[in-house]
Short mmCIF file of C-alpha atoms in Angstrom, two decimals:
data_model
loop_
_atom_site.label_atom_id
_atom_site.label_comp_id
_atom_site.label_asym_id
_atom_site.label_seq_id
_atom_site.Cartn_x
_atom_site.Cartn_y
_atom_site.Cartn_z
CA UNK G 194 0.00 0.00 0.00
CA UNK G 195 1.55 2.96 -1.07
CA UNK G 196 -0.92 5.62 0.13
CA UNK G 197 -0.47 4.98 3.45
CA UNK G 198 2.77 5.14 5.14
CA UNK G 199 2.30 2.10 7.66
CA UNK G 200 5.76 2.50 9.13
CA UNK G 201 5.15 6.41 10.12
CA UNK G 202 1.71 5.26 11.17
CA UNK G 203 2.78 2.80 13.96
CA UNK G 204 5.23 5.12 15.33
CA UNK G 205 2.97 7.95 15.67
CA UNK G 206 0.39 5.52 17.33
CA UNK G 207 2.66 4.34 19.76
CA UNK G 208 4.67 6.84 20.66
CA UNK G 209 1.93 9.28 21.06
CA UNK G 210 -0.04 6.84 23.54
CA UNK G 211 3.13 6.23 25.58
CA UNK G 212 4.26 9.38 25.52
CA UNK G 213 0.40 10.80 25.85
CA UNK G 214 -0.51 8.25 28.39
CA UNK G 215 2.77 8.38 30.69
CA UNK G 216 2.72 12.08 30.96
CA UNK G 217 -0.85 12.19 32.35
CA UNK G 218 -0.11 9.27 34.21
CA UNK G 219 3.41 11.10 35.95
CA UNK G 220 1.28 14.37 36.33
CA UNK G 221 -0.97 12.25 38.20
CA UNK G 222 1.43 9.94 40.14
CA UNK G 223 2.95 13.85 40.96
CA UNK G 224 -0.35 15.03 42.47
CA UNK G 225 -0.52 12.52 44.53
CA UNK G 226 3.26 12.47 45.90
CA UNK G 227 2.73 15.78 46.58
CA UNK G 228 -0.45 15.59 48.61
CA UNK G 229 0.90 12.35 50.43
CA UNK G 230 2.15 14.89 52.92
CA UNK G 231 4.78 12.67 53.71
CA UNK G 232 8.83 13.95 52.44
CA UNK G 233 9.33 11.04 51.13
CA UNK G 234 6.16 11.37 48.70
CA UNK G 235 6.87 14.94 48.16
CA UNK G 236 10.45 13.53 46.31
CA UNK G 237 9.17 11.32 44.63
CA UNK G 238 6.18 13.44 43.26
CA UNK G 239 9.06 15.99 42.77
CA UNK G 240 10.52 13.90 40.32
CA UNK G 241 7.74 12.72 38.61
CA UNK G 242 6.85 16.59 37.63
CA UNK G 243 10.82 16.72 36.80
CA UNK G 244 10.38 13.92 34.29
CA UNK G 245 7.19 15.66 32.96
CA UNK G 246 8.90 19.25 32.32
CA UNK G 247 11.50 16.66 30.51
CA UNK G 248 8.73 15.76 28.09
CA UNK G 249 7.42 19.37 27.58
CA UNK G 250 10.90 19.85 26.47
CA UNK G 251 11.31 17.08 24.24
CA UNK G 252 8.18 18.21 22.47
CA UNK G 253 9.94 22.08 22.40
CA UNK G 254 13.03 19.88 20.79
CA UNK G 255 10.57 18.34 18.11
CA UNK G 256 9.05 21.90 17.12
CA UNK G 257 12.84 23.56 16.74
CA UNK G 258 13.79 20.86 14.69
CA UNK G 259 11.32 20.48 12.19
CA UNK H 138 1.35 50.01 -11.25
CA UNK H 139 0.55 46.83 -13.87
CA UNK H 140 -1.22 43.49 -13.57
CA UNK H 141 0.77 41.41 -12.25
CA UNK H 142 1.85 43.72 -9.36
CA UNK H 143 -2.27 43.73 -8.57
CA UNK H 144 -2.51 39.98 -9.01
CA UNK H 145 0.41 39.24 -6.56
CA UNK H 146 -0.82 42.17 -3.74
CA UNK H 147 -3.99 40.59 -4.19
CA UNK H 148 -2.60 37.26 -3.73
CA UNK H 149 -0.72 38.43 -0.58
CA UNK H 150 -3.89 40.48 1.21
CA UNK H 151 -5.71 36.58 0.74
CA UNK H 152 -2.78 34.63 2.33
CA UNK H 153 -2.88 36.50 5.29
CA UNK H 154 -6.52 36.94 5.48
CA UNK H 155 -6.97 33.20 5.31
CA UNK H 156 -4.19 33.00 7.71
CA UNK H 157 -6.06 35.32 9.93
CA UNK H 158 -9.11 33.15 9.86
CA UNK H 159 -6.99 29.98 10.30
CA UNK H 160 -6.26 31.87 13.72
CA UNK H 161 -9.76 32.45 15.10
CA UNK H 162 -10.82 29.26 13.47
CA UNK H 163 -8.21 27.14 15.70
CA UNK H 164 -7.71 29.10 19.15
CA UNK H 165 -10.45 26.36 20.21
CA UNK H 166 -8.07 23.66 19.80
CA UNK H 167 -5.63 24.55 22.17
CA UNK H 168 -8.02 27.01 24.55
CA UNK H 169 -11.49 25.59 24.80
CA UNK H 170 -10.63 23.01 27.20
CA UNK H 171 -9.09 25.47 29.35
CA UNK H 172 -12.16 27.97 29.12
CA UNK H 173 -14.57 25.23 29.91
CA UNK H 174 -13.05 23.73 33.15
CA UNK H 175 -12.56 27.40 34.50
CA UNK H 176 -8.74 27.58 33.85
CA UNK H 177 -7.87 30.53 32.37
CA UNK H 178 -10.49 33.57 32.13
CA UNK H 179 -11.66 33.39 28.39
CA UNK H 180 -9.59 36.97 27.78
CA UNK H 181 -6.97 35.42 29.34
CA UNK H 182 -6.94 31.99 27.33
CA UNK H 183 -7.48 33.86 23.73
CA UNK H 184 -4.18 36.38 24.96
CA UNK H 185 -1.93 33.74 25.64
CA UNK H 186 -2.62 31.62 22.65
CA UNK H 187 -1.91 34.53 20.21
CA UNK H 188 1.34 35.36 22.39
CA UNK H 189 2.35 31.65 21.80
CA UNK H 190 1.20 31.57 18.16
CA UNK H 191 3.00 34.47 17.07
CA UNK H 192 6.30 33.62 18.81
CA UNK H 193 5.49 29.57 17.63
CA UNK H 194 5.92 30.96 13.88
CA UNK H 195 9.43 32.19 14.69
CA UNK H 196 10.57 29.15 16.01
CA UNK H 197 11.17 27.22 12.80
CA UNK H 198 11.86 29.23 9.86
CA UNK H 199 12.66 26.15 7.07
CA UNK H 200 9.55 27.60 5.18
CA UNK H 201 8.42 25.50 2.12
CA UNK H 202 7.22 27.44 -0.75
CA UNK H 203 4.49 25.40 -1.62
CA UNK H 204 1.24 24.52 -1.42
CA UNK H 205 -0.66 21.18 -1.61
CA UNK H 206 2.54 19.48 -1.88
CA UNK H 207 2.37 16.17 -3.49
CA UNK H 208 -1.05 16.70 -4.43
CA UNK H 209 -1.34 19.27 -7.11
CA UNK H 210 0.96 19.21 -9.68
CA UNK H 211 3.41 22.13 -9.31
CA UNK H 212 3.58 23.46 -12.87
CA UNK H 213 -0.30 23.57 -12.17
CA UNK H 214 -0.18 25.93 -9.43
CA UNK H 215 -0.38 30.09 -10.95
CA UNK H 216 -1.15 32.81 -9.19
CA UNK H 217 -4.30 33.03 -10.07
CA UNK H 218 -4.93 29.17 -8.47
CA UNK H 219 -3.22 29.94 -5.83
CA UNK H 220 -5.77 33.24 -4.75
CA UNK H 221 -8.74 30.68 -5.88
CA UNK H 222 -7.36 27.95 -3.57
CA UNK H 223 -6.96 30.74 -0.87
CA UNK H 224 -10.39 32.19 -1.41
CA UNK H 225 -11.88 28.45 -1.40
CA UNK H 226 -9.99 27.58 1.77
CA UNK H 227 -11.34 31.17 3.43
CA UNK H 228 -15.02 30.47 2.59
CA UNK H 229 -15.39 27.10 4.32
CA UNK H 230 -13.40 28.55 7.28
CA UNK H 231 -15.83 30.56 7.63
CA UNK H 232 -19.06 29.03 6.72
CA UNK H 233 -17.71 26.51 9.49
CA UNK H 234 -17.00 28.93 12.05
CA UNK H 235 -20.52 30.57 11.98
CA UNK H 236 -22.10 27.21 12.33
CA UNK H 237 -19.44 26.74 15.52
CA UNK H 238 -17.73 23.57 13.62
CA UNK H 239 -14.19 22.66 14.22
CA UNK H 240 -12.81 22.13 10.98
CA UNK H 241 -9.04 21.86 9.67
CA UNK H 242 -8.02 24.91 7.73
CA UNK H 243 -5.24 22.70 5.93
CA UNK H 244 -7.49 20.40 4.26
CA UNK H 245 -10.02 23.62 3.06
CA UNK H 246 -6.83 25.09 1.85
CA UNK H 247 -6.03 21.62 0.11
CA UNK H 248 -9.89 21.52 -1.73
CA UNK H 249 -9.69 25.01 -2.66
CA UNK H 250 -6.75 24.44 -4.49
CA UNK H 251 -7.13 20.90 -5.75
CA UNK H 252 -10.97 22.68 -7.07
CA UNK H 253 -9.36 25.63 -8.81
CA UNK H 254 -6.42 23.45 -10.37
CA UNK H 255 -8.96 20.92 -11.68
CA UNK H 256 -10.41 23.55 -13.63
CA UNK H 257 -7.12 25.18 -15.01
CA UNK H 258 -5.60 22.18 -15.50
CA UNK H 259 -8.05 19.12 -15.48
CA UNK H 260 -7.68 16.15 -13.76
CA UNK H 261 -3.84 14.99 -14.38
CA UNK H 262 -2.93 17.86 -12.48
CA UNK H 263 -4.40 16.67 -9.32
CA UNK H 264 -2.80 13.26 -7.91
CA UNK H 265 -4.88 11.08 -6.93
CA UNK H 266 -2.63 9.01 -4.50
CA UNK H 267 -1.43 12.34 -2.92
CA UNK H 268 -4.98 13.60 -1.77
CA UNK H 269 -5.22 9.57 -0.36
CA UNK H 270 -2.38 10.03 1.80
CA UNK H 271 -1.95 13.49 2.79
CA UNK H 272 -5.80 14.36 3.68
CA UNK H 273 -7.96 11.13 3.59
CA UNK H 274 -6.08 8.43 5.40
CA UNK H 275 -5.06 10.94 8.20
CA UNK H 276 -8.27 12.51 8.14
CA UNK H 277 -9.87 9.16 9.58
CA UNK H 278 -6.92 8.16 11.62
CA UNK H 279 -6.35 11.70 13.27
CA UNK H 280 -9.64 11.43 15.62
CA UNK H 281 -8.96 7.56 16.00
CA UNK H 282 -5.76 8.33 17.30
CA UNK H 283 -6.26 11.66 19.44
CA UNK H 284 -9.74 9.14 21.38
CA UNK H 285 -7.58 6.36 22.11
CA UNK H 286 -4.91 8.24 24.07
CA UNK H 287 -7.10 10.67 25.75
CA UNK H 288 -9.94 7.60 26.84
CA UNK H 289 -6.45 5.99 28.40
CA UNK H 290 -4.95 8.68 29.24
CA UNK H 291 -8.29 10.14 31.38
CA UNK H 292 -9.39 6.91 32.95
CA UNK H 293 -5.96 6.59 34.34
CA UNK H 294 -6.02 10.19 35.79
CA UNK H 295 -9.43 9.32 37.31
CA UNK H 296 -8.04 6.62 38.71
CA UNK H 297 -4.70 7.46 40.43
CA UNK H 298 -5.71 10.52 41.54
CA UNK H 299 -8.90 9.03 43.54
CA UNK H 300 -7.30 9.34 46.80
CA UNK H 301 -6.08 12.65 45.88
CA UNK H 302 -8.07 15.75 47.73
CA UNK H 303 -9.99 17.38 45.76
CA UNK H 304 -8.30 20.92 45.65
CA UNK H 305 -4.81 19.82 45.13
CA UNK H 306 -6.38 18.07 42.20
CA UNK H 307 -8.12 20.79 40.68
CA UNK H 308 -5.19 23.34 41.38
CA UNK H 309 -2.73 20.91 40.02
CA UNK H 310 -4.59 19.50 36.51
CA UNK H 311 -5.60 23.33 36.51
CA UNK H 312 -1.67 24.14 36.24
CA UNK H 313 -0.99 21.46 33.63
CA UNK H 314 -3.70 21.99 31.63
CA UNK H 315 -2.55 25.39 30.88
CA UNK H 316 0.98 24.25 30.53
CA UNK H 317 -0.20 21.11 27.82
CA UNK H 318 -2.75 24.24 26.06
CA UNK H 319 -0.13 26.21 25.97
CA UNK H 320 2.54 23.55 23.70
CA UNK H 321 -0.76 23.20 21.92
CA UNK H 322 -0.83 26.56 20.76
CA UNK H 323 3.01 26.92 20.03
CA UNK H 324 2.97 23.71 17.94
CA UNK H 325 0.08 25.51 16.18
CA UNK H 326 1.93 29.02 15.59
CA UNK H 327 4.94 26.54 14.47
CA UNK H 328 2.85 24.69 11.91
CA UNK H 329 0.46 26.62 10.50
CA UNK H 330 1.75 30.77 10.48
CA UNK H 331 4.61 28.98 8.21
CA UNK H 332 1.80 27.41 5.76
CA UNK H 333 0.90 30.80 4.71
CA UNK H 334 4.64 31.90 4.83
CA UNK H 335 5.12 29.41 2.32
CA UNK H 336 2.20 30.21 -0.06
CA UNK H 337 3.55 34.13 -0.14
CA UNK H 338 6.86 33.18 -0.77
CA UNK H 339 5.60 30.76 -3.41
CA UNK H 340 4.00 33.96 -5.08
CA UNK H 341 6.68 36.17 -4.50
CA UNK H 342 8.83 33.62 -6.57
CA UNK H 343 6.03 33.15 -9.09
CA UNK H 344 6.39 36.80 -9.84
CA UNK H 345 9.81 37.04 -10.22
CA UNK H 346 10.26 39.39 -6.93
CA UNK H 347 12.38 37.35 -5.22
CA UNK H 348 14.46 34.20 -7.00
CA UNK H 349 14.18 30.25 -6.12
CA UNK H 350 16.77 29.99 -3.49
CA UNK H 351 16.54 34.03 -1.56
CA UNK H 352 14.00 32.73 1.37
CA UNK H 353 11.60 34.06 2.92
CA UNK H 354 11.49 37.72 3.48
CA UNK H 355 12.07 38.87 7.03
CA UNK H 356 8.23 41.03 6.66
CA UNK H 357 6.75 37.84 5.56
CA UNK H 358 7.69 36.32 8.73
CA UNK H 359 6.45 38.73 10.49
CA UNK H 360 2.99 39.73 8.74
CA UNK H 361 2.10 35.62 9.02
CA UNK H 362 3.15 35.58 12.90
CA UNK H 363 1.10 38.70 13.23
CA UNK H 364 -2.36 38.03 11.50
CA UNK H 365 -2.32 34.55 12.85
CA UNK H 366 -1.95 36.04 16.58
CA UNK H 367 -4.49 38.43 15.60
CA UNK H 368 -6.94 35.75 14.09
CA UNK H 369 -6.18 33.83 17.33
CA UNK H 370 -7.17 36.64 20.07
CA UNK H 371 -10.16 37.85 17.89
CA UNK H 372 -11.04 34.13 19.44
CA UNK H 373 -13.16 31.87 17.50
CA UNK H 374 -15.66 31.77 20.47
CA UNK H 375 -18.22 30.38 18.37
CA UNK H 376 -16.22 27.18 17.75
CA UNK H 377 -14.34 27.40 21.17
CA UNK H 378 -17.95 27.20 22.28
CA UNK H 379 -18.81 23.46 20.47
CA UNK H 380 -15.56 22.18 21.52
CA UNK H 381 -15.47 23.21 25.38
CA UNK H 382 -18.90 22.83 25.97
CA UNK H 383 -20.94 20.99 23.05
CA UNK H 384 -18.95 17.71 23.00
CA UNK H 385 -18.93 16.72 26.51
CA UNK H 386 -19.00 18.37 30.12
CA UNK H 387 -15.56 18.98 30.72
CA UNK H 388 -14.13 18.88 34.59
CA UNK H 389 -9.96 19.93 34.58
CA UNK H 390 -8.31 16.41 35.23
CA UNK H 391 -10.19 15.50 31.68
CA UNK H 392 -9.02 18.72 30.10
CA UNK H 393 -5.64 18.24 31.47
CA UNK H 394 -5.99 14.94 29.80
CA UNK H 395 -7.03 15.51 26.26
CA UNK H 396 -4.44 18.87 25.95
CA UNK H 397 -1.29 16.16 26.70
CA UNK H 398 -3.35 13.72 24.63
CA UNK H 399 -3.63 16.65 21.36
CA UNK H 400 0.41 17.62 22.10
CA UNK H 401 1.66 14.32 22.25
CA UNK H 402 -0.22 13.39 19.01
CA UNK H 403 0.45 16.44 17.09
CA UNK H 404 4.17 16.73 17.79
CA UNK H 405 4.71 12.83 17.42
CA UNK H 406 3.03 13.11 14.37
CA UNK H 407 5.18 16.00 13.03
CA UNK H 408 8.38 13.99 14.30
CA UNK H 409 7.95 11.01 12.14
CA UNK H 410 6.41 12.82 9.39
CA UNK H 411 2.80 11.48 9.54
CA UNK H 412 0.50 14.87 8.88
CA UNK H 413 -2.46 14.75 10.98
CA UNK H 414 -4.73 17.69 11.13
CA UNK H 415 -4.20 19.44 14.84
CA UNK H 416 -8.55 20.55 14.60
CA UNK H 417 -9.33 16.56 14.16
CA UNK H 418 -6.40 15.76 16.75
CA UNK H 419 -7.74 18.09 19.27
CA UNK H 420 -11.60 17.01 18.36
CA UNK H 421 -10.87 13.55 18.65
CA UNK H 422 -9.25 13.96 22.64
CA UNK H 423 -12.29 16.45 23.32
CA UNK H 424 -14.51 12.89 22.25
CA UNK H 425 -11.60 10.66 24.38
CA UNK H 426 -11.77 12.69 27.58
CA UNK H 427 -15.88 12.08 27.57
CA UNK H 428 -15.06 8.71 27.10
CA UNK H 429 -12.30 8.31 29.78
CA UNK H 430 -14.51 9.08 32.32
CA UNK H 431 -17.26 7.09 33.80
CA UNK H 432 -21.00 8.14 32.70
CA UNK H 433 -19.53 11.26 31.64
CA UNK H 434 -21.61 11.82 28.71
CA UNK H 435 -20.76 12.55 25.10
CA UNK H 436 -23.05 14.09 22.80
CA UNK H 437 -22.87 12.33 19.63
CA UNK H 438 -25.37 14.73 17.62
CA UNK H 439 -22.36 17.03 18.03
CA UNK H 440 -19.32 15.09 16.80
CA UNK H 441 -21.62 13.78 13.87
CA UNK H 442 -22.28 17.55 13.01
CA UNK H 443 -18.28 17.58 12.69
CA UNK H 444 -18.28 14.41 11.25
CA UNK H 445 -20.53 15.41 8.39
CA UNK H 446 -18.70 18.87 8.16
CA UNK H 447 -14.76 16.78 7.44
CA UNK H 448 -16.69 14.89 5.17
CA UNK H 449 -17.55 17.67 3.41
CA UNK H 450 -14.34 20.07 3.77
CA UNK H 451 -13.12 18.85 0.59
CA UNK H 452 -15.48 18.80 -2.18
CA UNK H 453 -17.07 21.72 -0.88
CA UNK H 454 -14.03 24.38 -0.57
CA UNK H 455 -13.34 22.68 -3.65
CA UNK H 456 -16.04 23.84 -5.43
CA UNK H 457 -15.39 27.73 -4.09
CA UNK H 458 -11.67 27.39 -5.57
CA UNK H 459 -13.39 26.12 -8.73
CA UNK H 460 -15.87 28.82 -9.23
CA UNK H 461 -13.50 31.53 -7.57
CA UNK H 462 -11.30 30.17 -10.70
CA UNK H 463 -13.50 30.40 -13.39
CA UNK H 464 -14.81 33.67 -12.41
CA UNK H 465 -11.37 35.16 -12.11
CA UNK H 466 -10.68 33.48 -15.15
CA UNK H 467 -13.69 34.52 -17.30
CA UNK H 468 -13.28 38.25 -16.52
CA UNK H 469 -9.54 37.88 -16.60
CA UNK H 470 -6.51 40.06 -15.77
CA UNK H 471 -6.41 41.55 -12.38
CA UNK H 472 -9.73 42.94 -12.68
CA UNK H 473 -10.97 38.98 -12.55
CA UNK H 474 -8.78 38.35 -9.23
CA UNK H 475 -9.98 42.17 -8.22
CA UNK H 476 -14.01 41.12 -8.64
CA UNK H 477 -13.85 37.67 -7.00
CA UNK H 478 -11.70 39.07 -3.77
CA UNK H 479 -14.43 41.66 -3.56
CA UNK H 480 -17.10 38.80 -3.80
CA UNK H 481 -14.95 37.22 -1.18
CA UNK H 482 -15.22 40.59 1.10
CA UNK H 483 -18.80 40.56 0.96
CA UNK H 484 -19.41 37.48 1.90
CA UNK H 485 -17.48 37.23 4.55
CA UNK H 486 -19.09 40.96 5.78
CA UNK H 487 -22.32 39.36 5.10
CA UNK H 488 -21.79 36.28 7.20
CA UNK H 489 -20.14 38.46 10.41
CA UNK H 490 -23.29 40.26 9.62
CA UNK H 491 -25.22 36.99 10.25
CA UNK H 492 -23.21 36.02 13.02
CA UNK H 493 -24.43 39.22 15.06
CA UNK H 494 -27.48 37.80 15.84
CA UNK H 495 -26.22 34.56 17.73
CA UNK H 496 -22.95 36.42 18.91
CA UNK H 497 -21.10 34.08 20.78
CA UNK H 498 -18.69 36.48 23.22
CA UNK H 499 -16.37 35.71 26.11
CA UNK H 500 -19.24 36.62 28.43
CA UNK H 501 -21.66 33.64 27.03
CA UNK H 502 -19.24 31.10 25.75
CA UNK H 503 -19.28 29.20 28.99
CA UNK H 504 -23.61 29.04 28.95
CA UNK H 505 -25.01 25.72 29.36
CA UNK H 506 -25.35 23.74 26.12
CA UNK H 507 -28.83 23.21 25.01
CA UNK H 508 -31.12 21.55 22.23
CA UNK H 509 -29.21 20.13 19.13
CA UNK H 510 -26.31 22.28 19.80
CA UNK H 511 -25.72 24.98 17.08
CA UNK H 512 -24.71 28.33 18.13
CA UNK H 513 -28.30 30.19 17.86
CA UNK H 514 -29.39 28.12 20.72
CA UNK H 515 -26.87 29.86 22.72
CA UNK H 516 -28.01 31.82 25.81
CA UNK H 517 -31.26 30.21 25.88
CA UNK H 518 -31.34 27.73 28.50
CA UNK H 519 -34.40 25.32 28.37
#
């Protein structure tokens, strides 16, 4: 099938639902460190928002180097 | 001053009035979620888009000079198809903003030109395969794609965050919500302020002002980053409306969830070079966020509205590029291009005219949704 570029296709699908997925999913794991009240929590929900800015970046990255 | 000075001013003045309406017509994607969970204050939302479009279309300055790449045939593509593509492209925005429809202002572009070149050219100018793969194939899997990560991507917010009170929840999906928005709107500025770069630069080189390889001038840069970011703060309200209230009852965890859903899709899909239209994208994770989250409800009247209208987007701003063409191309000369833009004018005057009556402002766009869900019914709560 040459109207339909299957290889671009699968990427997009799965990259975008990892990438889609896990950030909502480290926001949330985040919000939840960081209401555990506990400092322990508060590092780890710490880090999940670090990992998040990481992927705001990344898409920043994509834009630049279009 | 001679003909083909006229034709290409003309040209220009259509670029970046499409591109203006291409800015109204998509501050919804990135901003209605936002407005609907209480986010950002309307004003607010509509500023900070434009800000973020108009810097977005400085951020990557490869500008193509083309248009309907790898669909048209380029020795097909004049001036005068070009400004009948444009004018196509500008009368569906339109038509689909008054009736508060989300539509992608790439693919009315696309069937404004593919009309008008059928007409100058015929049909071997107009490849078949290319309009398969660059609007119809992505036009179905654009929504698919955009529901499936946002359903996920909500239910598991829902989920984790259970335990989580409920202010620190709001307050936080508040905060990323405008932070995922906001990459939505500078991916926009990115993508499509340098679409109508391209199309000026294409008719700079057409005339002869500027040669093959001299770039884009440095005021062409700036007049696209500026009539986008104007288009975008005028604020399509009536389509922010549909989207961020029409579709589905959105709280801020699913908004939060179906702005990362429309980034990550959009910008994955621009890395590996699959184009999917950021209006269906952001559509289709409006849809995904109902979904996501238990017995919230979607309202399918709506999205079939939409449905119908992609359907449509083609053929029918093909048809305005076609008759835009002939009409230009029966009077001929500038004075053709000089009577159809001034058709153009006052029909879009008419329509704002039309739109008066069911204004759809920052002060209603939040009011409950009622009956089938077109903007008339607006304000009047059953």
């Amino acid at each position: 099938m040459s109207w339909i570029d299957t290889d671009a296709l699968w990427r997009v699908m799965v990259a975008s639902l990892v990438g889609g997925v896990g950030i909502a999913a480290l926001f949330s794991v985040g919000l939840i460190g960081l209401s555990s009240g506990r400092t322990v929590g508060r590092v780890a929900g710490g880090v999940c928002f670090v990992l998040v800015i990481a992927g705001v970046l990344l898409g920043v990255y994509v834009m630049l180097d279009k | 001053m001679n003909g083909d000075l006229v034709l290409l001013i003309v040209v220009v003045i259509t670029a970046l009035s499409f591109d203006f309406t291409n800015g109204f017509h998509d501050t919804a994607n990135a901003m209605a979620t936002s407005i609907a969970t209480g986010a950002l204050k309307p004003k607010v939302a509509v500023a900070l888009s434009a800000v973020l479009n108009f810097v977005g279309a400085f951020l990557s300055l490869k500008v193509a000079a083309t248009i309907a790449n790898g669909i048209v045939d380029s020795g097909a593509i004049t001036l005068t198809v070009v400004f009948a593509g444009l004018v196509g492209g500008l009368a569906w925005n339109l038509i689909t903003w008054y009736y508060g429809i989300p539509s992608s202002s790439s693919h009315a572009l696309i069937g404004g030109v593919v009309g008008a070149t059928l007409l100058a050219s015929g049909i071997k100018a107009v490849k078949g395969e290319g309009l398969m793969s660059h609007v119809i194939i992505p036009a179905v899997l654009a929504p698919v794609a955009a529901i499936a990560v946002a359903t996920v991507g909500t239910f598991l917010v829902y989920v984790l965050t259970r335990q989580v009170a409920e202010k620190t929840r709001t307050k936080g999906f508040k905060i990323g919500q405008i932070g995922s928005a906001s990459l939505v709107s500078l991916a926009h500025g990115t993508n499509d302020a340098q679409k109508t770069m391209g199309i000026i630069t294409l008719a700079l080189i057409a005339n002869g002002t500027i040669t093959q390889h001299a770039g884009t001038p440095f005021w062409v840069v700036v007049c696209s980053a500026t009539a986008i970011a104007a288009g975008t703060y005028i604020g399509g309200w009536r389509v922010i409306r549909t989207l961020g209230k029409g579709l589905t009852e959105i709280e801020t965890p699913q908004g939060f969830a179906a702005e990362t859903s429309s980034a990550t899709v959009i910008l994955t899909s621009t890395h590996f070079g699959f184009p999917l239209s950021t209006t269906q994208v952001c559509t289709g994770s409006v849809i995904g966020a109902g979904l996501g989250k238990r017995l919230a409800q979607v309202r399918w009247s709506v999205a079939a509205r939409m449905g119908l209208a992609w359907l449509i987007t083609l053929p029918a701003a093909a048809l305005v590029g076609a008759v835009a063409f002939g009409a230009a191309h029966l009077i001929g000369g500038a004075l053709g291009v000089i009577v159809v833009f001034t058709a153009a004018v006052v029909f879009a005057a008419l329509l704002y005219l039309a739109s008066r009556k069911t204004a759809v402002n920052a002060g209603n766009v939040n009011d409950e949704w009622v009956g089938s869900g077109t903007p008339t019914q607006v304000g009047t709560p059953v």
